[in-house]
PDB file of C-alpha atoms in Angstrom:
ATOM      1  CA  MET L   1     177.815  -7.172-152.125  1.00 79.00           C
ATOM      2  CA  LYS L   2     174.481  -8.480-150.453  1.00 91.00           C
ATOM      3  CA  TYR L   3     171.192  -6.737-150.964  1.00 95.00           C
ATOM      4  CA  LEU L   4     168.230  -6.549-148.064  1.00 96.00           C
ATOM      5  CA  VAL L   5     164.814  -5.202-149.467  1.00 97.00           C
ATOM      6  CA  ILE L   6     163.306  -3.761-146.476  1.00 97.00           C
ATOM      7  CA  LYS L   7     158.950  -3.194-146.663  1.00 96.00           C
ATOM      8  CA  CYS L   8     157.823  -0.633-144.556  1.00 95.00           C
ATOM      9  CA  GLY L   9     154.116  -0.442-144.619  1.00 88.00           C
ATOM     10  CA  GLY L  10     152.519   2.657-144.093  1.00 87.00           C
ATOM     11  CA  SER L  11     150.444   1.825-140.754  1.00 85.00           C
ATOM     12  CA  VAL L  12     154.650   1.096-139.196  1.00 91.00           C
ATOM     13  CA  LEU L  13     155.886   4.015-140.847  1.00 92.00           C
ATOM     14  CA  GLU L  14     153.981   6.334-139.199  1.00 87.00           C
ATOM     15  CA  ASN L  15     155.208   5.259-135.606  1.00 91.00           C
ATOM     16  CA  LEU L  16     158.524   3.912-136.364  1.00 94.00           C
ATOM     17  CA  PRO L  17     161.266   5.111-133.866  1.00 94.00           C
ATOM     18  CA  ARG L  18     164.150   7.261-134.653  1.00 95.00           C
ATOM     19  CA  SER L  19     166.702   4.101-133.771  1.00 94.00           C
ATOM     20  CA  PHE L  20     164.712   1.913-136.747  1.00 96.00           C
ATOM     21  CA  TYR L  21     166.154   4.532-139.244  1.00 97.00           C
ATOM     22  CA  GLU L  22     169.153   4.800-137.167  1.00 96.00           C
ATOM     23  CA  ASP L  23     169.904   1.141-138.008  1.00 95.00           C
ATOM     24  CA  ILE L  24     169.153   1.420-141.527  1.00 97.00           C
ATOM     25  CA  VAL L  25     172.268   3.947-142.060  1.00 97.00           C
ATOM     26  CA  LYS L  26     174.735   1.749-139.646  1.00 95.00           C
ATOM     27  CA  MET L  27     173.785  -1.474-142.165  1.00 95.00           C
ATOM     28  CA  HIS L  28     174.253   0.817-144.839  1.00 96.00           C
ATOM     29  CA  THR L  29     177.461   2.195-143.585  1.00 93.00           C
ATOM     30  CA  SER L  30     178.772  -1.137-142.370  1.00 86.00           C
ATOM     31  CA  SER L  31     179.379  -2.286-146.113  1.00 70.00           C
ATOM     32  CA  GLU L  32     178.221  -5.853-145.417  1.00 86.00           C
ATOM     33  CA  TRP L  33     174.357  -5.193-146.099  1.00 91.00           C
ATOM     34  CA  THR L  34     172.995  -2.651-148.715  1.00 96.00           C
ATOM     35  CA  PRO L  35     169.344  -1.636-147.716  1.00 98.00           C
ATOM     36  CA  ILE L  36     166.826  -1.157-150.123  1.00 98.00           C
ATOM     37  CA  ILE L  37     163.383   0.657-148.740  1.00 98.00           C
ATOM     38  CA  VAL L  38     159.800  -0.173-150.224  1.00 98.00           C
ATOM     39  CA  HIS L  39     157.013   1.433-147.889  1.00 97.00           C
ATOM     40  CA  GLY L  40     153.209   1.666-148.403  1.00 94.00           C
ATOM     41  CA  GLY L  41     150.905   4.374-146.982  1.00 94.00           C
ATOM     42  CA  GLY L  42     147.632   2.787-146.876  1.00 91.00           C
ATOM     43  CA  PRO L  43     146.585   4.799-144.062  1.00 93.00           C
ATOM     44  CA  LEU L  44     147.406   8.277-145.413  1.00 94.00           C
ATOM     45  CA  ILE L  45     145.676   7.497-148.670  1.00 96.00           C
ATOM     46  CA  THR L  46     142.775   5.943-146.308  1.00 94.00           C
ATOM     47  CA  SER L  47     142.815   9.350-144.946  1.00 95.00           C
ATOM     48  CA  LEU L  48     142.794  11.304-147.938  1.00 96.00           C
ATOM     49  CA  LEU L  49     140.384   9.678-150.047  1.00 96.00           C
ATOM     50  CA  LYS L  50     137.846  10.087-147.006  1.00 95.00           C
ATOM     51  CA  SER L  51     138.636  13.672-146.673  1.00 96.00           C
ATOM     52  CA  LEU L  52     138.200  14.081-150.297  1.00 95.00           C
ATOM     53  CA  ASN L  53     134.705  12.060-149.675  1.00 95.00           C
ATOM     54  CA  VAL L  54     136.101   8.852-152.031  1.00 94.00           C
ATOM     55  CA  GLU L  55     135.001   5.359-151.283  1.00 89.00           C
ATOM     56  CA  THR L  56     137.578   3.244-151.249  1.00 89.00           C
ATOM     57  CA  LYS L  57     137.207  -0.869-150.956  1.00 91.00           C
ATOM     58  CA  PHE L  58     139.308  -3.856-150.627  1.00 91.00           C
ATOM     59  CA  VAL L  59     138.968  -7.078-151.801  1.00 89.00           C
ATOM     60  CA  ASN L  60     142.026  -9.598-149.930  1.00 80.00           C
ATOM     61  CA  GLY L  61     143.984  -6.725-149.131  1.00 79.00           C
ATOM     62  CA  LEU L  62     144.396  -4.809-152.131  1.00 87.00           C
ATOM     63  CA  ARG L  63     142.674  -1.409-152.642  1.00 93.00           C
ATOM     64  CA  VAL L  64     140.444  -1.324-155.818  1.00 95.00           C
ATOM     65  CA  THR L  65     141.597   1.340-157.963  1.00 96.00           C
ATOM     66  CA  ASP L  66     140.061   3.722-160.307  1.00 96.00           C
ATOM     67  CA  HIS L  67     141.670   6.821-161.619  1.00 95.00           C
ATOM     68  CA  GLN L  68     140.226   9.093-158.864  1.00 96.00           C
ATOM     69  CA  VAL L  69     141.539   6.751-156.154  1.00 97.00           C
ATOM     70  CA  LEU L  70     145.314   6.393-158.544  1.00 97.00           C
ATOM     71  CA  ASP L  71     145.953   9.984-158.652  1.00 97.00           C
ATOM     72  CA  VAL L  72     145.437  10.277-154.377  1.00 97.00           C
ATOM     73  CA  VAL L  73     147.597   6.633-154.689  1.00 97.00           C
ATOM     74  CA  GLU L  74     150.322   8.534-156.496  1.00 98.00           C
ATOM     75  CA  MET L  75     150.198  11.759-154.515  1.00 97.00           C
ATOM     76  CA  VAL L  76     150.490  10.262-151.525  1.00 97.00           C
ATOM     77  CA  LEU L  77     152.974   7.394-151.862  1.00 97.00           C
ATOM     78  CA  SER L  78     155.432   9.297-154.227  1.00 97.00           C
ATOM     79  CA  GLY L  79     155.116  12.721-152.845  1.00 95.00           C
ATOM     80  CA  SER L  80     154.030  12.975-148.648  1.00 96.00           C
ATOM     81  CA  VAL L  81     155.339   9.108-147.925  1.00 97.00           C
ATOM     82  CA  ASN L  82     158.596   8.285-150.046  1.00 98.00           C
ATOM     83  CA  LYS L  83     160.119  12.022-149.247  1.00 98.00           C
ATOM     84  CA  GLN L  84     159.283  11.676-145.472  1.00 97.00           C
ATOM     85  CA  VAL L  85     161.470   8.571-145.423  1.00 98.00           C
ATOM     86  CA  VAL L  86     164.315  10.263-147.097  1.00 98.00           C
ATOM     87  CA  ARG L  87     163.612  13.147-144.545  1.00 98.00           C
ATOM     88  CA  ASN L  88     164.063  10.470-141.565  1.00 97.00           C
ATOM     89  CA  LEU L  89     167.162   8.968-143.391  1.00 98.00           C
ATOM     90  CA  ALA L  90     168.631  12.238-143.299  1.00 98.00           C
ATOM     91  CA  GLU L  91     167.955  13.389-139.848  1.00 98.00           C
ATOM     92  CA  VAL L  92     170.139  10.313-138.466  1.00 98.00           C
ATOM     93  CA  GLY L  93     173.187  10.870-140.573  1.00 98.00           C
ATOM     94  CA  GLY L  94     171.812   8.677-143.949  1.00 97.00           C
ATOM     95  CA  ASN L  95     171.869   9.919-147.577  1.00 97.00           C
ATOM     96  CA  ALA L  96     168.947   8.453-149.509  1.00 98.00           C
ATOM     97  CA  VAL L  97     167.232   9.248-152.783  1.00 99.00           C
ATOM     98  CA  GLY L  98     163.266   8.509-153.272  1.00 98.00           C
ATOM     99  CA  ILE L  99     161.839   7.376-156.417  1.00 98.00           C
ATOM    100  CA  SER L 100     158.919   5.658-157.766  1.00 98.00           C
ATOM    101  CA  GLY L 101     158.310   2.768-159.807  1.00 98.00           C
ATOM    102  CA  VAL L 102     157.224   5.017-162.484  1.00 98.00           C
ATOM    103  CA  ASP L 103     160.365   6.712-162.934  1.00 98.00           C
ATOM    104  CA  GLY L 104     162.534   5.157-165.406  1.00 97.00           C
ATOM    105  CA  GLY L 105     160.286   2.497-165.956  1.00 98.00           C
ATOM    106  CA  LEU L 106     161.917   0.840-162.610  1.00 99.00           C
ATOM    107  CA  LEU L 107     158.452  -1.058-162.582  1.00 99.00           C
ATOM    108  CA  LYS L 108     157.115  -2.198-165.312  1.00 99.00           C
ATOM    109  CA  ALA L 109     153.649  -3.222-164.627  1.00 98.00           C
ATOM    110  CA  ALA L 110     150.547  -4.840-165.896  1.00 98.00           C
ATOM    111  CA  PRO L 111     147.551  -5.277-164.687  1.00 96.00           C
ATOM    112  CA  THR L 112     146.412  -8.131-162.099  1.00 92.00           C
ATOM    113  CA  ALA L 113     144.094 -10.993-163.445  1.00 91.00           C
ATOM    114  CA  ASP L 114     141.533  -9.586-161.193  1.00 90.00           C
ATOM    115  CA  ALA L 115     141.422  -5.980-163.337  1.00 92.00           C
ATOM    116  CA  LYS L 116     137.406  -5.994-163.369  1.00 91.00           C
ATOM    117  CA  THR L 117     137.537  -6.012-159.820  1.00 93.00           C
ATOM    118  CA  LEU L 118     140.084  -4.036-158.308  1.00 96.00           C
ATOM    119  CA  GLY L 119     140.858  -1.592-161.504  1.00 96.00           C
ATOM    120  CA  PHE L 120     144.167  -0.132-161.622  1.00 97.00           C
ATOM    121  CA  VAL L 121     145.998  -2.461-159.113  1.00 96.00           C
ATOM    122  CA  GLY L 122     149.532  -3.571-161.031  1.00 97.00           C
ATOM    123  CA  GLU L 123     151.714  -6.542-161.208  1.00 95.00           C
ATOM    124  CA  VAL L 124     155.123  -6.112-161.797  1.00 97.00           C
ATOM    125  CA  VAL L 125     156.041  -7.788-164.312  1.00 97.00           C
ATOM    126  CA  GLU L 126     159.793  -6.290-165.062  1.00 98.00           C
ATOM    127  CA  VAL L 127     161.806  -4.148-162.602  1.00 98.00           C
ATOM    128  CA  ASN L 128     165.005  -2.258-164.028  1.00 98.00           C
ATOM    129  CA  HIS L 129     167.377  -2.893-161.344  1.00 96.00           C
ATOM    130  CA  SER L 130     170.596  -1.141-163.000  1.00 97.00           C
ATOM    131  CA  ILE L 131     168.288   2.065-161.989  1.00 98.00           C
ATOM    132  CA  ILE L 132     168.210   0.798-158.014  1.00 98.00           C
ATOM    133  CA  GLN L 133     172.097  -0.087-158.154  1.00 97.00           C
ATOM    134  CA  GLY L 134     173.112   3.225-160.165  1.00 98.00           C
ATOM    135  CA  ILE L 135     171.546   4.780-157.347  1.00 98.00           C
ATOM    136  CA  ILE L 136     173.635   2.397-154.455  1.00 97.00           C
ATOM    137  CA  ASN L 137     176.845   2.684-156.746  1.00 97.00           C
ATOM    138  CA  GLN L 138     176.617   6.694-156.106  1.00 97.00           C
ATOM    139  CA  GLY L 139     176.672   5.512-152.236  1.00 96.00           C
ATOM    140  CA  PHE L 140     172.846   6.129-151.357  1.00 98.00           C
ATOM    141  CA  ILE L 141     169.790   4.349-149.782  1.00 98.00           C
ATOM    142  CA  PRO L 142     167.455   3.972-152.181  1.00 99.00           C
ATOM    143  CA  VAL L 143     163.664   4.706-151.227  1.00 99.00           C
ATOM    144  CA  ILE L 144     161.189   2.975-153.271  1.00 99.00           C
ATOM    145  CA  SER L 145     157.272   4.212-153.989  1.00 98.00           C
ATOM    146  CA  PRO L 146     155.163   1.041-155.292  1.00 98.00           C
ATOM    147  CA  VAL L 147     153.876   3.130-158.349  1.00 98.00           C
ATOM    148  CA  GLY L 148     154.548   0.976-161.579  1.00 98.00           C
ATOM    149  CA  ILE L 149     154.094   1.906-165.361  1.00 98.00           C
ATOM    150  CA  ASP L 150     153.452   0.202-168.915  1.00 98.00           C
ATOM    151  CA  ALA L 151     154.704   0.513-171.923  1.00 96.00           C
ATOM    152  CA  GLY L 152     151.611   2.829-172.747  1.00 97.00           C
ATOM    153  CA  GLY L 153     152.446   5.084-169.579  1.00 98.00           C
ATOM    154  CA  GLN L 154     149.375   3.777-167.771  1.00 98.00           C
ATOM    155  CA  ARG L 155     150.331   3.985-164.331  1.00 98.00           C
ATOM    156  CA  TYR L 156     149.307   0.973-161.813  1.00 98.00           C
ATOM    157  CA  ASN L 157     148.914   1.077-157.528  1.00 98.00           C
ATOM    158  CA  ILE L 158     151.290  -2.079-156.583  1.00 96.00           C
ATOM    159  CA  ASN L 159     150.471  -3.779-153.420  1.00 91.00           C
ATOM    160  CA  GLY L 160     153.701  -2.451-151.450  1.00 92.00           C
ATOM    161  CA  ASP L 161     154.778  -6.018-150.147  1.00 89.00           C
ATOM    162  CA  ILE L 162     154.356  -7.506-154.076  1.00 90.00           C
ATOM    163  CA  ALA L 163     156.506  -4.895-155.137  1.00 95.00           C
ATOM    164  CA  ALA L 164     159.179  -5.698-152.334  1.00 94.00           C
ATOM    165  CA  SER L 165     159.286  -9.386-153.604  1.00 92.00           C
ATOM    166  CA  ALA L 166     159.725  -8.130-157.127  1.00 94.00           C
ATOM    167  CA  ILE L 167     162.282  -5.995-156.425  1.00 96.00           C
ATOM    168  CA  ALA L 168     163.856  -8.645-154.155  1.00 95.00           C
ATOM    169  CA  LYS L 169     163.966 -11.442-156.760  1.00 93.00           C
ATOM    170  CA  ALA L 170     165.823  -9.130-159.559  1.00 95.00           C
ATOM    171  CA  LEU L 171     168.435  -8.181-156.925  1.00 95.00           C
ATOM    172  CA  GLU L 172     168.822 -11.959-155.458  1.00 92.00           C
ATOM    173  CA  ALA L 173     168.477 -10.286-152.198  1.00 93.00           C
ATOM    174  CA  ASN L 174     167.019 -11.422-148.764  1.00 92.00           C
ATOM    175  CA  LEU L 175     163.746  -9.872-147.910  1.00 93.00           C
ATOM    176  CA  CYS L 176     162.545  -8.369-144.928  1.00 94.00           C
ATOM    177  CA  PHE L 177     158.837  -7.317-144.068  1.00 92.00           C
ATOM    178  CA  ILE L 178     158.553  -4.506-140.967  1.00 94.00           C
ATOM    179  CA  SER L 179     155.922  -4.935-138.854  1.00 87.00           C
ATOM    180  CA  ASP L 180     154.587  -3.620-135.138  1.00 85.00           C
ATOM    181  CA  ILE L 181     154.368  -7.521-134.280  1.00 82.00           C
ATOM    182  CA  PRO L 182     156.924 -10.023-133.483  1.00 82.00           C
ATOM    183  CA  GLY L 183     156.397 -12.071-136.425  1.00 83.00           C
ATOM    184  CA  ILE L 184     153.565 -14.242-137.463  1.00 83.00           C
ATOM    185  CA  LEU L 185     151.400 -15.021-134.585  1.00 80.00           C
ATOM    186  CA  VAL L 186     149.409 -18.186-133.987  1.00 80.00           C
ATOM    187  CA  ASP L 187     146.755 -18.818-131.182  1.00 75.00           C
ATOM    188  CA  ASN L 188     147.369 -21.487-128.350  1.00 74.00           C
ATOM    189  CA  ASN L 189     144.498 -22.022-126.047  1.00 76.00           C
ATOM    190  CA  GLY L 190     143.707 -18.461-125.838  1.00 78.00           C
ATOM    191  CA  VAL L 191     147.849 -17.292-126.109  1.00 83.00           C
ATOM    192  CA  LYS L 192     149.427 -15.590-128.675  1.00 82.00           C
ATOM    193  CA  THR L 193     152.842 -17.610-129.509  1.00 82.00           C
ATOM    194  CA  LYS L 194     155.338 -16.426-132.515  1.00 84.00           C
ATOM    195  CA  LEU L 195     156.130 -18.832-134.790  1.00 85.00           C
ATOM    196  CA  ASP L 196     159.871 -18.645-135.748  1.00 88.00           C
ATOM    197  CA  LYS L 197     159.846 -20.258-138.940  1.00 89.00           C
ATOM    198  CA  VAL L 198     156.762 -21.750-141.033  1.00 87.00           C
ATOM    199  CA  SER L 199     156.525 -22.971-144.242  1.00 86.00           C
ATOM    200  CA  LYS L 200     154.296 -22.695-147.177  1.00 84.00           C
ATOM    201  CA  THR L 201     151.518 -25.253-146.724  1.00 86.00           C
ATOM    202  CA  ILE L 202     151.109 -23.879-143.475  1.00 88.00           C
ATOM    203  CA  ILE L 203     150.791 -20.445-144.429  1.00 86.00           C
ATOM    204  CA  GLU L 204     148.611 -21.822-147.141  1.00 86.00           C
ATOM    205  CA  GLN L 205     146.695 -23.892-144.418  1.00 87.00           C
ATOM    206  CA  MET L 206     146.196 -20.498-142.596  1.00 86.00           C
ATOM    207  CA  ILE L 207     144.883 -18.308-145.013  1.00 85.00           C
ATOM    208  CA  GLN L 208     142.576 -21.085-145.547  1.00 86.00           C
ATOM    209  CA  GLU L 209     141.682 -21.095-141.758  1.00 83.00           C
ATOM    210  CA  GLN L 210     141.463 -17.456-141.853  1.00 80.00           C
ATOM    211  CA  THR L 211     144.645 -17.617-138.944  1.00 80.00           C
ATOM    212  CA  ILE L 212     145.896 -15.135-141.603  1.00 79.00           C
ATOM    213  CA  TYR L 213     143.866 -12.426-143.079  1.00 74.00           C
ATOM    214  CA  GLY L 214     143.380  -8.832-144.381  1.00 73.00           C
ATOM    215  CA  GLY L 215     146.843  -7.048-145.462  1.00 70.00           C
ATOM    216  CA  MET L 216     148.542 -10.095-144.130  1.00 74.00           C
ATOM    217  CA  ILE L 217     147.514 -12.285-146.864  1.00 80.00           C
ATOM    218  CA  PRO L 218     149.802 -10.464-149.748  1.00 77.00           C
ATOM    219  CA  LYS L 219     152.545  -9.851-147.312  1.00 77.00           C
ATOM    220  CA  VAL L 220     152.951 -13.744-147.000  1.00 83.00           C
ATOM    221  CA  LYS L 221     152.008 -14.310-150.446  1.00 82.00           C
ATOM    222  CA  ALA L 222     154.959 -12.329-151.476  1.00 80.00           C
ATOM    223  CA  ALA L 223     157.222 -13.712-149.654  1.00 83.00           C
ATOM    224  CA  ILE L 224     156.180 -17.270-150.770  1.00 85.00           C
ATOM    225  CA  ASP L 225     156.141 -16.030-154.590  1.00 82.00           C
ATOM    226  CA  GLY L 226     159.774 -15.032-153.886  1.00 81.00           C
ATOM    227  CA  LEU L 227     161.178 -17.997-151.903  1.00 84.00           C
ATOM    228  CA  VAL L 228     159.697 -19.903-154.681  1.00 82.00           C
ATOM    229  CA  HIS L 229     161.585 -17.562-157.410  1.00 79.00           C
ATOM    230  CA  ASN L 230     165.012 -18.136-155.702  1.00 79.00           C
ATOM    231  CA  ILE L 231     164.408 -14.902-152.608  1.00 84.00           C
ATOM    232  CA  PRO L 232     167.700 -16.191-150.368  1.00 80.00           C
ATOM    233  CA  GLU L 233     165.567 -15.571-147.529  1.00 82.00           C
ATOM    234  CA  VAL L 234     162.583 -14.262-145.878  1.00 89.00           C
ATOM    235  CA  GLY L 235     161.759 -12.763-142.791  1.00 91.00           C
ATOM    236  CA  ILE L 236     158.915 -10.339-140.668  1.00 91.00           C
ATOM    237  CA  ILE L 237     159.721  -9.022-137.678  1.00 91.00           C
ATOM    238  CA  ASN L 238     159.447  -5.978-135.115  1.00 91.00           C
ATOM    239  CA  GLY L 239     160.556  -2.869-136.232  1.00 92.00           C
ATOM    240  CA  PHE L 240     160.038  -1.126-133.130  1.00 92.00           C
ATOM    241  CA  GLU L 241     162.129  -3.335-130.919  1.00 90.00           C
ATOM    242  CA  LYS L 242     165.366  -2.478-130.626  1.00 88.00           C
ATOM    243  CA  ASN L 243     168.524  -3.635-132.853  1.00 91.00           C
ATOM    244  CA  SER L 244     165.500  -5.927-134.558  1.00 92.00           C
ATOM    245  CA  LEU L 245     166.853  -5.259-138.144  1.00 92.00           C
ATOM    246  CA  LEU L 246     170.346  -5.265-137.132  1.00 92.00           C
ATOM    247  CA  ASP L 247     169.857  -8.584-135.205  1.00 91.00           C
ATOM    248  CA  TYR L 248     167.915  -9.625-138.457  1.00 90.00           C
ATOM    249  CA  SER L 249     170.871  -9.080-140.851  1.00 88.00           C
ATOM    250  CA  ASN L 250     173.328 -10.910-138.742  1.00 87.00           C
ATOM    251  CA  GLY L 251     171.110 -13.821-138.626  1.00 85.00           C
ATOM    252  CA  LYS L 252     170.175 -14.375-135.056  1.00 88.00           C
ATOM    253  CA  CYS L 253     166.863 -15.770-134.821  1.00 86.00           C
ATOM    254  CA  VAL L 254     164.270 -12.682-134.559  1.00 90.00           C
ATOM    255  CA  GLY L 255     160.876 -12.541-136.376  1.00 89.00           C
ATOM    256  CA  THR L 256     159.026 -15.602-138.161  1.00 89.00           C
ATOM    257  CA  LYS L 257     161.263 -16.926-141.301  1.00 89.00           C
ATOM    258  CA  ILE L 258     159.275 -18.195-143.907  1.00 88.00           C
ATOM    259  CA  VAL L 259     160.668 -20.990-145.827  1.00 84.00           C
ATOM    260  CA  LEU L 260     159.886 -23.415-148.025  1.00 79.00           C
ATOM    261  CA  GLU L 261     158.639 -27.053-147.343  1.00 71.00           C
ATOM    262  CA  GLU L 262     162.335 -28.724-147.886  1.00 55.00           C
ATOM    263  CA  GLU L 263     163.738 -26.142-145.345  1.00 53.00           C
ATOM    264  CA  ILE L 264     161.445 -26.936-142.697  1.00 51.00           C
ATOM    265  CA  ALA L 265     163.078 -28.911-139.510  1.00 50.00           C
TER     266      ALA L 265
END
C-alpha cells in the first residue's frame, strides 16, 4: 500500500473546487494510493481572533500562540475546518474520519526552540501512526487537524506543513502540498516561471534572498526535512487545476518537485 499525505492550507481550502475532492475519492477507491489529508485553517483563525479583538502575530510564517490564541486555534482547526473537509468528501461519495493530533496522542508534541517567542507552538516528536492505519484499514480517508499534545496534556499549535511532513515520515509516504499557484515560481525579467524541480541548496538560497518568504518558508523547510528523513518524494501542486492531484499521483510532471542535491539533474 502506497500512502500520499496531502497538505491543504487554510487559504486554499476555502476555495478548492468540488473536482479536487472528487479526485481524492477516485484515488481512495483506486487502491494504488491511499490519501491522508492534513489541513490548516489560518485565515479562519485570524478572522475569529480579530472578531474577538485578540492580536495575532507571525514569526517566520508561524503564528505566535498564547493560551487564548490556542483555544481559538483548536476550535477552528479541530472543530470547524476538520468537519468541513469531512463533509466536502462526503458530498462527492467519500467516507472520511476527522481526527485531531490530540486524539490518542496521534501527534506527540514538544515546544519549539523559539518557545519564548512563539509560545505554545509545537514540533512533532512522535506520530502514533497506528491510529492513522486503523482508520485506513476500516476503509476511511483520514482527515487530520494539526493540534498536538505532550505527555502532561498540554496542547500545541503545530504548523500544518510541519505536521504533514512528520506524518509522511512516520508512514514513509509521499508528501504533496496543495497550493493556489502552479508550484514554486521565480521571476525572470519580470515574468514568473515555474520551477519543475528544485534542490535543497537552491531553496535555502531563495529563502536567504527572500524570493521565498512568509508562509512558504515552513512549507519548503518541512519538505526539505522530510526528504532528509527519507520521505520518497515531495511536491507542490495547484489544487485548482483539473486532475492535478491524479496527474501528480500518476507520475506526470505537475507542479514543483523538491529534491536533494544528488537527485538534481
